[in-house]
Amino acid sequence: MTRRSRRRRGPLAVAALLLTALALVLGTAPGSSAESGWWVPDARPVPDSRIDVSGEPFQGTGPDGKVRGFVDAHNHIMSNEAFGGRLICGRAFSEQGIADALKDCPEHYPDGSLAVFDFITKGGDGRHDPDGWPTFKDWPAHDSVTHQQNYYAWIERAWRGGQRVLVNDLVTNGVICSVYFFKDRGCDEMTSIRLQARKTYAMQAYIDGIYGGPGKGFFRIVTDSAQARQVIEQGRLAVVLGVETSEPFGCRQILDIPQCGKDDIDRGLDELHELGVRSMFLCHKFDNALCGVRFDSGTQGTAINVGQFLSTGTFWKTEKCTGPQRDNPIGLAAAPAAEKELPSGVKVPSYAADAQCNTRGLTELGEYALRGMMERKMMLEIDHMSVKAAGRAFDILEAASYPGVISSHSWMDMDWTERVYRLGGFVAQYMHGSERFSDEAERTDALREKYGVGYGYGSDMNGVGGWPGPRGADTPDPVRYPFRSADGGSVLDRQTTGERTWDINTDGAAHYGLIPDWLEDIRIVGGQGVVDDLFKGAESYLGTWGASERHRAGVNLAAGAAASASSSEWSLFTSYAPGRAVDGKAHTRWASGWSDSQWLRIDLGAPSLVARVTLEWERAYAKAYRVEVSSDGTNWRQVWSTTAGDGGLDTARFDGTTARHVRIQGLERGTTWGYSLYEVGVYGS
């Protein structure tokens, strides 16, 4: 393969005796046998996985004062605790050691015949060697989504290879849990989220114990960006808690009726924040009371649509898209194992090829939840939202100049990448194979250059997604072992756990410890520039987080101000007077007469700095209009205009200027009615 160029820089007594004897045969060195230092634990269990990295992890900041390192913006360390506890087999750690942690689910013994989920996701008959430690004959593997990939020592290897931020998304799905045959616990989603959070803190304590006591381990859960920077400057791994679940706070919807209210959302957000969660999805896989989802495709899409029905009582509904963005095409392929869960006589519907957008957007409760996240300085995960929901979320974020938006694993419309960057948000790409990952990185290279940002990856390990397969032992440009880390300070050899040694060239990305090997493969295939951008990812992610923490809601200069208009629609039952657009009430509005040339004028009461105007349109919106300002109310000058208005929530930004009066001048209606505004905001920044 030709190397691409880049124009920029670039885890019982007899058994214990046997395991101890085996450890003596296999060796126990985590890195190089003679290595010592703060980064090498002195109480690692015996036996355990090797790390196979030598060299001190880099500490401190770069010459420019910025942190360095890679960021995995989307991982699921504790998903073995989700979905009823028997979907993902094996654990990230165990006080009883690796043999207890890395063992298969009971029903997978003796030959995988009852590994139903493995059969559904991988094909074949699901049969496999269930033994993990010490042989690992069949798992973990890049194409097995049912086995633990996040063993703590494998995460340690990724850290030693240069990763400095890991987002652990607490994840589950109540419907999958309820329909899966095997489980050892209940299916309440929030109960699972709480358990996974506790287990993550327990894992931190476990690693601390190996490293000599509280605070000494490499795995540090952080709850603000300053703390994360301190951890990274110490050379350790900053772990951020996120949430990706289908019914957060119990906010499901049944036959379009919400099963939660604003009090539930407030309690839920407060609880998650107290647990340390700082980013989250509002919807995932199934439409809920907060928002509609971006569809799944293929056979998986059919299966998820069945789950949608079982969860909500309705299948996905589509409509023609109103803009260039599209949701994923719905999978129409048969999924017999899922479809047999439907009630008798109920079938998955077919869908028109030209109607690819979810009819469901961001609901009123969803908007309430988003604004609640903003108040708590949390970051919104935009992936999995339908185009309609994501578009409205962007409008709200832009109106408030709130930078806390993240696309963590390639599940939003890629045409919105610049919209994320313009807000100050962060983008990571799904952990595709090196060729595909490099091609996508190249496509968005100019945008990163324009906004001066780094890049991330979303491994989605333990996330039932599938990971890069091997490019093959005969590829002309393989990863050659040993190789140096991206910073040049560490040397990495093939990773060994028990009797199994993995090679990225022939095994693909089988577990989390092969993240550095995959990054080396990207360097070879895509060029140093891609790796350079990824190495700047930690700084960019923390930049988004820090800006969210520092964000302060602007003062609305128009609130309660005097307002006048060219006309106002008359009604016997309510008022559509100009002042209704600045009264701070979401459901009152100004409505004009039914002609193109109409205006709304706001007197701020005194000269003020004006730099941003927000307009919340009712269905009667302006297709073309301009924003004008004046010092005396007589002489006006234009500061912003559009001829492509589409309603909803608009934000007009312009160079700050001093003015007392602001006028919205309608030029062309978008409907046969007049113009109608729920609320107009005027801000100095």
XYZ file of C-alpha atoms in Angstrom:
685
model
C 0.000 0.000 0.000
C 1.252 3.455 -0.859
C 1.848 5.604 2.176
C -0.262 8.743 2.120
C 1.389 12.068 2.666
C 0.183 14.771 5.020
C 0.798 18.408 4.607
C 0.823 18.894 8.406
C 3.230 17.719 11.099
C 2.389 15.367 11.755
C -6.347 -5.775 30.125
C -9.508 -22.779 44.818
C -6.543 -24.127 46.114
C -5.626 -26.561 43.340
C -6.340 -23.967 40.739
C -4.193 -21.436 42.577
C -1.258 -23.861 42.715
C -1.593 -24.619 39.028
C -1.790 -20.941 38.113
C 1.242 -20.119 40.222
C 3.223 -22.896 38.541
C 2.057 -21.662 35.157
C 3.143 -18.138 36.016
C 6.657 -19.410 36.714
C 6.697 -20.957 33.264
C 5.214 -17.992 31.457
C 6.946 -15.256 33.402
C 5.252 -12.402 35.212
C 7.031 -9.316 34.013
C 4.518 -6.594 33.125
C 6.926 -4.677 30.937
C 10.589 -5.358 30.686
C 11.761 -7.627 33.482
C 14.452 -5.245 34.722
C 12.359 -2.079 34.524
C 11.482 -0.090 37.619
C 10.031 3.333 38.328
C 6.900 5.103 39.459
C 5.053 3.683 36.468
C 5.783 0.033 37.362
C 3.594 -1.357 40.202
C 5.292 -3.311 42.973
C 2.234 -5.349 43.970
C 0.854 -6.643 40.687
C -0.990 -9.962 41.150
C 0.800 -13.141 40.172
C -0.018 -14.352 37.626
C -1.225 -11.488 35.484
C -1.062 -10.105 31.974
C 2.154 -8.693 30.608
C 2.272 -5.087 29.456
C 5.212 -5.424 27.067
C 6.176 -1.766 27.111
C 9.448 -0.320 28.373
C 10.266 3.302 29.051
C 8.938 5.994 31.347
C 5.542 7.458 30.394
C 5.881 11.098 29.419
C 4.965 13.671 32.043
C 4.323 17.386 32.057
C 3.166 19.597 29.238
C 4.643 20.405 25.870
C 6.756 23.486 25.165
C 3.553 25.427 24.436
C 2.102 24.612 27.864
C -0.496 22.227 26.439
C -1.054 18.658 27.541
C -0.130 15.899 25.144
C -1.580 12.505 24.377
C -4.332 10.515 22.726
C -7.998 10.534 23.728
C -10.483 7.684 23.495
C -13.763 9.562 23.659
C -15.999 6.484 23.730
C -15.361 3.253 25.644
C -17.415 0.900 27.849
C -15.164 -0.583 30.518
C -18.018 -1.877 32.661
C -20.586 -3.051 30.105
C -20.222 -6.613 31.429
C -22.344 -5.297 34.327
C -25.031 -4.150 31.866
C -27.807 -5.859 29.885
C -28.583 -8.243 32.761
C -24.927 -9.073 33.445
C -24.443 -11.946 30.969
C -24.194 -10.318 27.540
C -20.518 -9.307 27.778
C -18.478 -12.087 29.408
C -15.493 -11.424 31.643
C -14.542 -8.500 33.880
C -12.092 -5.633 33.702
C -10.590 -6.634 37.047
C -11.097 -9.036 39.928
C -9.713 -9.158 43.438
C -9.314 -12.915 42.818
C -7.021 -12.274 39.867
C -6.934 -12.670 36.130
C -8.259 -16.254 36.011
C -11.434 -15.046 37.710
C -11.695 -11.862 35.685
C -11.125 -13.292 32.221
C -13.465 -16.255 32.105
C -16.469 -16.826 29.879
C -20.148 -16.694 30.811
C -21.392 -19.956 32.408
C -23.722 -20.783 29.516
C -20.839 -20.595 27.026
C -19.329 -23.788 28.473
C -18.307 -26.317 27.259
C -18.241 -25.256 23.599
C -20.262 -22.068 23.101
C -23.399 -23.902 21.968
C -25.569 -21.560 24.051
C -23.648 -18.404 23.173
C -26.780 -16.995 21.583
C -25.658 -13.386 21.376
C -22.334 -14.467 19.874
C -24.254 -16.335 17.174
C -26.492 -13.332 16.494
C -23.642 -10.840 16.219
C -20.876 -12.923 14.660
C -22.710 -15.513 12.604
C -21.863 -19.167 12.420
C -23.196 -21.343 15.207
C -21.708 -19.421 18.132
C -19.400 -22.299 19.059
C -16.035 -21.316 20.478
C -13.460 -22.315 23.068
C -14.835 -20.641 26.201
C -11.519 -20.636 28.063
C -9.981 -17.247 28.571
C -6.980 -17.366 30.883
C -4.518 -18.787 30.192
C -5.012 -19.982 26.596
C -7.272 -17.307 25.040
C -7.695 -19.475 21.958
C -10.827 -17.787 20.596
C -11.205 -14.592 22.568
C -10.761 -11.725 22.890
C -10.909 -11.187 19.145
C -11.632 -8.248 16.867
C -14.846 -9.893 15.615
C -16.215 -11.154 18.944
C -18.436 -8.619 20.658
C -19.398 -10.826 23.603
C -16.092 -10.996 25.491
C -14.210 -8.604 27.744
C -11.742 -6.369 25.902
C -11.001 -3.867 28.668
C -8.984 -5.840 31.209
C -7.193 -3.304 33.398
C -3.689 -4.365 32.275
C -4.679 -3.899 28.644
C -5.844 -0.382 29.481
C -2.501 0.077 31.224
C -0.709 -0.798 27.995
C -2.759 1.771 26.074
C -1.785 4.381 28.668
C 1.884 3.399 28.426
C 1.558 3.813 24.654
C 0.514 7.467 24.919
C -3.202 7.629 25.698
C -4.027 10.253 28.312
C -7.847 10.570 28.284
C -10.381 7.734 28.390
C -14.133 8.380 28.470
C -15.899 5.477 30.172
C -19.497 5.566 28.990
C -21.786 3.790 31.432
C -24.112 1.895 29.111
C -27.080 -0.459 29.093
C -30.392 -1.134 27.389
C -33.453 -2.386 29.255
C -35.115 -3.999 26.255
C -32.031 -5.988 25.224
C -31.728 -7.081 28.846
C -35.378 -8.161 29.029
C -35.372 -10.224 25.809
C -31.950 -11.846 26.260
C -32.183 -15.403 27.549
C -29.506 -15.214 30.233
C -29.286 -12.684 33.030
C -28.404 -12.606 36.714
C -29.985 -9.273 37.675
C -32.816 -6.888 36.855
C -33.062 -4.669 33.788
C -33.627 -1.177 35.226
C -31.271 1.084 33.323
C -30.500 3.579 36.049
C -29.749 0.765 38.534
C -27.186 -0.555 36.056
C -25.679 2.902 35.510
C -25.204 3.334 39.260
C -23.560 -0.081 39.546
C -21.163 0.621 36.671
C -20.156 3.913 38.226
C -19.409 2.171 41.536
C -17.427 -0.514 39.740
C -15.334 2.103 37.944
C -14.386 3.698 41.257
C -13.677 0.213 42.638
C -11.362 -0.427 39.689
C -9.507 2.780 40.468
C -9.045 1.602 44.069
C -7.906 -1.828 42.859
C -5.250 -0.298 40.624
C -4.206 2.087 43.408
C -3.630 -0.952 45.623
C -1.351 -2.478 43.027
C 0.589 0.763 42.747
C 1.090 1.312 46.458
C -1.948 3.112 47.826
C -4.658 5.726 47.225
C -3.867 8.149 44.420
C -0.804 6.273 43.160
C -2.301 4.310 40.286
C -2.274 5.320 36.640
C -6.101 5.192 36.395
C -7.543 8.473 37.754
C -11.242 9.352 37.587
C -11.563 13.109 37.110
C -14.541 15.415 37.495
C -13.271 18.703 36.065
C -10.879 19.730 33.336
C -8.298 21.250 35.693
C -8.067 17.977 37.589
C -7.692 16.137 34.288
C -4.816 18.411 33.290
C -3.055 17.754 36.582
C -3.428 13.996 36.123
C -2.066 14.141 32.588
C 0.828 16.382 33.593
C 1.727 13.698 36.153
C 1.886 11.229 33.283
C -1.273 9.341 34.271
C -4.575 8.502 32.552
C -7.539 10.857 33.104
C -10.791 8.860 33.136
C -14.054 10.721 32.457
C -17.467 9.219 33.189
C -20.193 9.466 30.562
C -23.621 7.882 30.060
C -25.008 6.208 26.941
C -28.343 4.583 27.632
C -31.738 4.431 25.956
C -33.982 5.547 28.811
C -32.042 7.966 31.032
C -33.896 8.924 34.224
C -36.637 6.475 33.191
C -37.539 8.776 30.298
C -39.079 6.234 27.973
C -42.133 6.976 25.916
C -44.991 4.542 25.321
C -47.330 5.209 22.397
C -45.821 8.705 22.295
C -46.686 9.396 25.945
C -43.672 10.426 28.093
C -43.095 8.285 31.159
C -41.100 10.959 32.982
C -41.371 14.618 33.862
C -39.141 17.588 34.564
C -38.701 16.596 38.215
C -37.377 13.194 37.114
C -34.915 14.901 34.790
C -33.683 17.273 37.481
C -33.238 14.457 39.986
C -31.522 12.302 37.390
C -29.085 14.980 36.262
C -28.239 15.857 39.851
C -27.593 12.199 40.648
C -25.409 11.632 37.605
C -23.433 14.782 38.289
C -22.875 13.650 41.879
C -21.601 10.301 40.549
C -19.041 12.218 38.497
C -20.714 11.987 35.074
C -19.734 14.901 32.863
C -20.978 13.905 29.401
C -24.004 11.981 28.194
C -26.348 11.010 25.389
C -29.998 11.989 25.643
C -31.135 9.109 23.434
C -29.567 5.906 22.174
C -30.974 3.270 19.786
C -34.667 3.759 20.683
C -36.781 6.918 20.521
C -37.540 8.064 24.038
C -39.318 10.901 25.798
C -36.353 13.203 25.121
C -35.468 12.714 21.468
C -35.628 10.630 18.318
C -32.644 8.533 17.263
C -30.459 8.123 14.239
C -31.431 4.780 12.708
C -29.366 1.600 12.478
C -28.910 -0.087 9.110
C -28.885 -3.658 7.795
C -29.973 -6.644 9.842
C -29.023 -4.793 13.009
C -31.403 -2.014 12.010
C -34.288 -4.459 11.766
C -33.407 -5.924 15.164
C -33.163 -2.477 16.769
C -36.475 -1.448 15.205
C -38.039 -4.515 16.846
C -36.529 -3.313 20.115
C -37.961 0.135 19.395
C -41.437 -1.421 19.180
C -40.958 -3.485 22.324
C -39.755 -0.385 24.172
C -42.199 2.215 22.917
C -45.140 0.439 21.279
C -44.293 2.070 17.933
C -41.838 1.370 15.142
C -39.615 4.109 13.771
C -41.449 6.628 11.627
C -39.811 8.456 8.745
C -40.358 11.558 6.666
C -38.602 13.321 3.844
C -35.595 15.283 5.047
C -35.864 19.054 4.841
C -32.120 19.700 4.527
C -28.989 18.012 3.230
C -28.475 15.968 6.400
C -29.791 12.411 6.529
C -30.336 9.761 9.174
C -28.898 6.331 8.448
C -31.071 4.252 6.087
C -33.197 1.844 8.106
C -32.165 -1.776 7.809
C -34.703 -3.819 5.846
C -32.920 -7.178 6.024
C -34.626 -9.930 7.987
C -33.597 -10.493 11.612
C -35.504 -13.680 12.550
C -34.086 -14.014 16.072
C -35.352 -10.528 16.910
C -38.575 -10.561 14.890
C -39.877 -13.633 16.700
C -40.100 -11.427 19.825
C -42.897 -9.401 18.195
C -46.526 -10.097 19.100
C -48.426 -12.348 16.729
C -49.466 -10.512 13.584
C -47.094 -7.571 14.112
C -44.451 -7.050 11.429
C -41.652 -4.572 10.896
C -42.907 -2.004 8.375
C -41.240 -1.101 5.103
C -40.016 2.444 4.431
C -39.951 4.743 1.429
C -36.447 5.183 0.027
C -36.891 8.961 -0.239
C -37.991 9.367 3.399
C -34.817 8.902 5.420
C -35.299 11.227 8.394
C -36.841 10.350 11.740
C -40.067 12.257 12.338
C -39.105 12.581 15.992
C -36.773 15.374 17.027
C -35.818 16.943 20.330
C -38.937 17.011 22.499
C -39.904 19.690 24.992
C -38.583 17.423 27.758
C -35.436 16.878 25.720
C -34.876 20.609 25.487
C -35.394 20.857 29.236
C -32.812 18.122 29.795
C -30.316 19.776 27.450
C -30.638 23.112 29.193
C -30.269 21.285 32.520
C -27.031 19.767 31.280
C -25.797 23.197 30.270
C -26.613 24.592 33.713
C -24.534 21.794 35.239
C -21.678 22.363 32.746
C -22.075 18.893 31.258
C -21.202 18.015 27.674
C -23.802 16.747 25.213
C -23.005 13.678 23.106
C -24.670 14.465 19.788
C -24.154 11.015 18.221
C -27.258 8.777 17.966
C -29.577 11.796 17.808
C -31.803 11.993 14.754
C -31.037 14.778 12.294
C -34.128 16.589 13.528
C -33.091 16.266 17.183
C -29.445 17.105 16.567
C -30.340 20.154 14.483
C -32.489 21.567 17.265
C -29.800 20.775 19.845
C -27.250 22.664 17.753
C -29.634 25.631 17.535
C -29.962 25.756 21.322
C -26.229 25.402 21.900
C -25.447 28.077 19.333
C -28.012 30.489 20.750
C -26.274 30.213 24.118
C -22.731 30.042 22.675
C -22.284 26.832 24.673
C -19.267 24.811 23.483
C -20.030 21.527 25.254
C -20.869 19.298 22.298
C -19.067 16.091 21.338
C -19.281 13.654 18.457
C -17.386 10.703 19.891
C -17.721 7.817 17.437
C -18.950 8.852 13.975
C -22.706 8.651 14.615
C -23.818 12.096 13.554
C -24.132 13.448 10.038
C -20.545 14.221 9.048
C -21.657 17.366 7.249
C -22.089 18.893 10.703
C -18.433 18.533 11.684
C -17.723 22.205 11.176
C -20.796 23.130 13.178
C -19.285 21.227 16.111
C -15.918 22.933 15.670
C -17.482 26.377 15.302
C -19.111 25.964 18.705
C -15.824 24.852 20.252
C -16.798 21.178 20.449
C -14.753 18.016 19.949
C -14.876 15.296 17.283
C -13.600 11.725 17.450
C -13.887 9.027 14.814
C -14.983 5.438 15.366
C -12.081 2.997 15.643
C -12.157 1.845 12.039
C -9.350 -0.014 10.325
C -6.289 2.066 9.534
C -7.174 2.640 5.860
C -10.735 3.800 6.521
C -9.738 5.793 9.593
C -6.980 7.563 7.654
C -9.266 8.364 4.737
C -11.852 9.976 7.025
C -9.124 11.854 8.879
C -7.928 13.212 5.552
C -11.442 14.317 4.602
C -11.711 16.509 7.709
C -8.057 17.560 7.810
C -8.677 21.063 6.486
C -11.315 21.740 9.144
C -8.937 20.786 11.952
C -6.355 23.055 10.396
C -8.874 25.890 10.182
C -9.939 25.615 13.824
C -6.575 24.567 15.232
C -7.885 21.433 16.917
C -6.764 17.876 17.543
C -8.581 14.641 16.803
C -9.803 11.634 18.768
C -10.890 8.061 18.359
C -13.865 6.246 19.868
C -12.886 2.645 20.438
C -16.362 1.554 21.604
C -14.648 -1.477 23.194
C -17.208 -3.754 24.919
C -19.774 -1.788 22.917
C -20.988 -4.511 20.543
C -19.597 -2.728 17.516
C -16.752 -4.715 15.962
C -13.150 -3.580 15.615
C -10.419 -3.418 12.996
C -9.455 -6.744 11.527
C -5.903 -7.635 10.517
C -4.379 -6.307 7.315
C -2.539 -9.623 7.029
C 0.910 -11.035 7.594
C 1.735 -10.576 3.912
C 0.977 -6.850 3.751
C 3.977 -5.024 2.304
C 3.898 -2.397 5.054
C 3.166 -4.195 8.357
C 3.650 -2.952 11.892
C 7.171 -4.052 12.768
C 7.800 -5.033 16.391
C 9.161 -3.591 18.536
C 8.167 -0.022 17.718
C 8.347 3.309 19.527
C 5.412 5.194 20.989
C 4.257 8.378 19.311
C 6.211 10.513 21.786
C 9.336 8.423 21.209
C 9.903 7.622 24.873
C 8.608 4.059 25.095
C 9.207 0.843 23.198
C 6.345 -1.581 22.598
C 6.615 -5.250 21.664
C 3.894 -7.802 20.885
C 1.486 -8.062 23.815
C 1.267 -11.349 25.733
C -1.382 -12.486 28.188
C -1.052 -16.021 29.491
C -0.149 -18.334 26.594
C -1.392 -15.975 23.892
C 0.588 -13.290 22.096
C -1.260 -10.853 19.844
C 0.032 -9.207 16.684
C -1.950 -6.366 15.109
C -0.953 -7.571 11.654
C -2.573 -10.990 12.066
C -5.060 -10.519 14.940
C -6.388 -7.040 14.383
C -7.513 -4.908 17.332
C -8.557 -7.813 19.546
C -8.413 -5.966 22.877
C -7.669 -2.581 24.393
C -3.997 -3.286 24.854
C -3.585 -3.161 21.071
C -4.618 0.493 20.824
C -0.945 1.577 20.506
C -0.358 -1.074 17.820
C -3.388 0.201 15.902
C -2.063 3.759 16.170
C 1.270 2.583 14.761
C -0.639 0.961 11.899
C -2.343 4.292 11.244
C 1.030 6.011 11.150
C 2.220 3.540 8.536
C -0.934 3.652 6.418
C -2.142 7.228 6.857
C 1.032 9.119 7.657
C 2.517 10.923 10.607
C 0.104 13.824 10.220
C -2.876 11.744 11.336
C -1.013 10.584 14.444
C 0.100 14.141 15.163
C -3.520 15.300 15.109
C -4.514 12.412 17.374
C -1.671 13.235 19.771
C -3.194 16.698 20.155
C -6.555 15.158 21.028
C -6.224 15.342 24.822
C -5.649 19.089 24.697
C -8.607 19.702 22.398
C -10.960 17.517 24.434
C -9.991 19.336 27.630
C -10.353 22.647 25.804
C -13.990 21.842 25.060
C -14.591 20.652 28.624
C -12.909 23.674 30.187
C -14.802 26.122 27.981
C -18.045 24.442 29.036
C -17.132 24.847 32.698
C -16.296 28.522 32.201
C -19.426 29.292 30.209
C -21.740 31.851 31.717
C -25.232 32.531 30.423
C -25.319 35.927 28.764
C -27.563 38.728 29.983
C -30.521 39.128 27.637
C -30.655 42.870 27.033
C -34.062 42.522 25.371
C -35.817 40.894 28.337
C -38.789 43.068 29.271
C -37.677 45.867 26.942
C -40.071 48.157 25.137
C -41.049 46.707 21.769
C -42.997 47.999 18.793
C -43.858 46.548 15.404
C -45.121 47.440 11.955
C -48.284 45.456 12.687
C -49.730 42.861 15.049
C -52.238 40.168 14.265
C -55.546 40.629 16.110
C -57.243 37.837 18.031
C -60.298 37.781 20.244
C -58.701 35.157 22.500
C -55.094 36.259 22.997
C -52.633 39.043 22.340
C -49.920 38.949 19.676
C -48.521 42.344 20.681
C -44.790 43.090 20.106
C -44.000 42.839 23.805
C -44.902 39.159 23.710
C -41.590 38.472 21.937
C -39.522 39.819 24.836
C -41.566 38.709 27.863
C -39.409 35.666 28.626
C -42.318 33.240 28.176
C -41.779 30.328 25.802
C -45.393 30.033 24.612
C -46.364 33.655 23.963
C -45.517 35.336 20.671
C -45.669 38.354 18.452
C -47.408 37.820 15.122
C -47.408 40.302 12.250
C -49.799 41.065 9.426
C -49.679 38.766 6.416
C -47.263 40.577 4.114
C -43.503 40.468 3.479
C -42.397 43.899 4.620
C -42.858 43.766 8.404
C -40.612 44.663 11.331
C -40.181 44.260 15.082
C -38.219 46.920 16.969
C -36.728 46.644 20.471
C -35.593 49.588 22.582
C -32.862 48.441 24.972
C -33.303 51.584 27.060
C -29.677 52.697 26.819
C -26.723 52.283 24.446
C -25.298 48.789 24.875
C -22.794 46.496 23.230
C -24.707 44.224 20.856
C -23.059 41.222 19.186
C -25.639 38.420 19.068
C -29.369 38.199 18.431
C -31.391 35.003 18.882
C -34.799 34.490 17.293
C -37.194 31.666 18.181
C -39.643 31.433 15.277
C -43.120 29.989 15.411
C -44.205 28.080 12.267
C -44.665 31.425 10.519
C -40.984 32.215 9.928
C -38.963 34.519 7.737
C -37.106 33.061 4.781
C -35.268 36.343 4.239
C -34.698 38.992 6.893
C -32.031 41.258 8.305
C -30.952 42.498 11.718
C -30.434 46.244 12.002
C -29.207 48.483 14.830
C -29.561 52.154 15.605
C -28.436 54.653 18.208
C -31.373 57.043 17.788
C -34.194 54.868 16.418
C -34.158 56.792 13.154
C -30.934 55.959 11.360
C -30.456 52.219 10.877
C -27.600 50.075 9.656
C -27.588 46.402 8.787
C -25.348 44.075 10.843
C -26.585 40.661 9.680
C -28.904 39.111 7.089
C -30.001 35.837 5.526
C -32.018 34.697 2.534
C -32.093 31.041 3.631
C -34.073 31.125 6.857
C -35.775 27.833 7.748
C -37.507 28.647 11.016
C -36.717 27.189 14.394
C -34.118 28.912 16.532
C -31.778 31.276 14.682
C -28.648 32.938 16.012
C -27.303 36.031 14.292
C -23.676 36.814 15.192
C -21.795 39.905 14.118
C -18.982 42.177 15.229
C -19.910 43.832 18.504
C -21.350 47.310 18.073
C -22.883 49.892 20.402
C -26.590 50.505 19.855
C -29.773 51.269 21.765
C -32.283 49.952 19.238
C -32.443 46.587 17.430
C -34.789 45.899 14.534
C -35.741 42.639 12.848
C -36.741 43.559 9.308
C -38.722 40.891 7.465
C -38.079 40.728 3.719
C -39.680 37.464 2.565
C -42.037 35.128 4.388
C -41.390 31.400 4.569
C -45.139 30.627 4.738
C -48.396 32.189 3.590
C -48.878 33.687 7.059
C -47.057 36.691 8.441
C -44.031 36.543 10.771
C -44.294 35.125 14.255
C -41.630 35.161 16.974
C -41.878 33.439 20.342
C -38.854 35.200 21.765
C -36.040 37.514 20.700
C -32.821 37.743 22.684
C -30.143 40.425 22.397
C -26.681 39.824 23.868
C -23.404 41.642 24.131
C -21.284 38.557 23.370
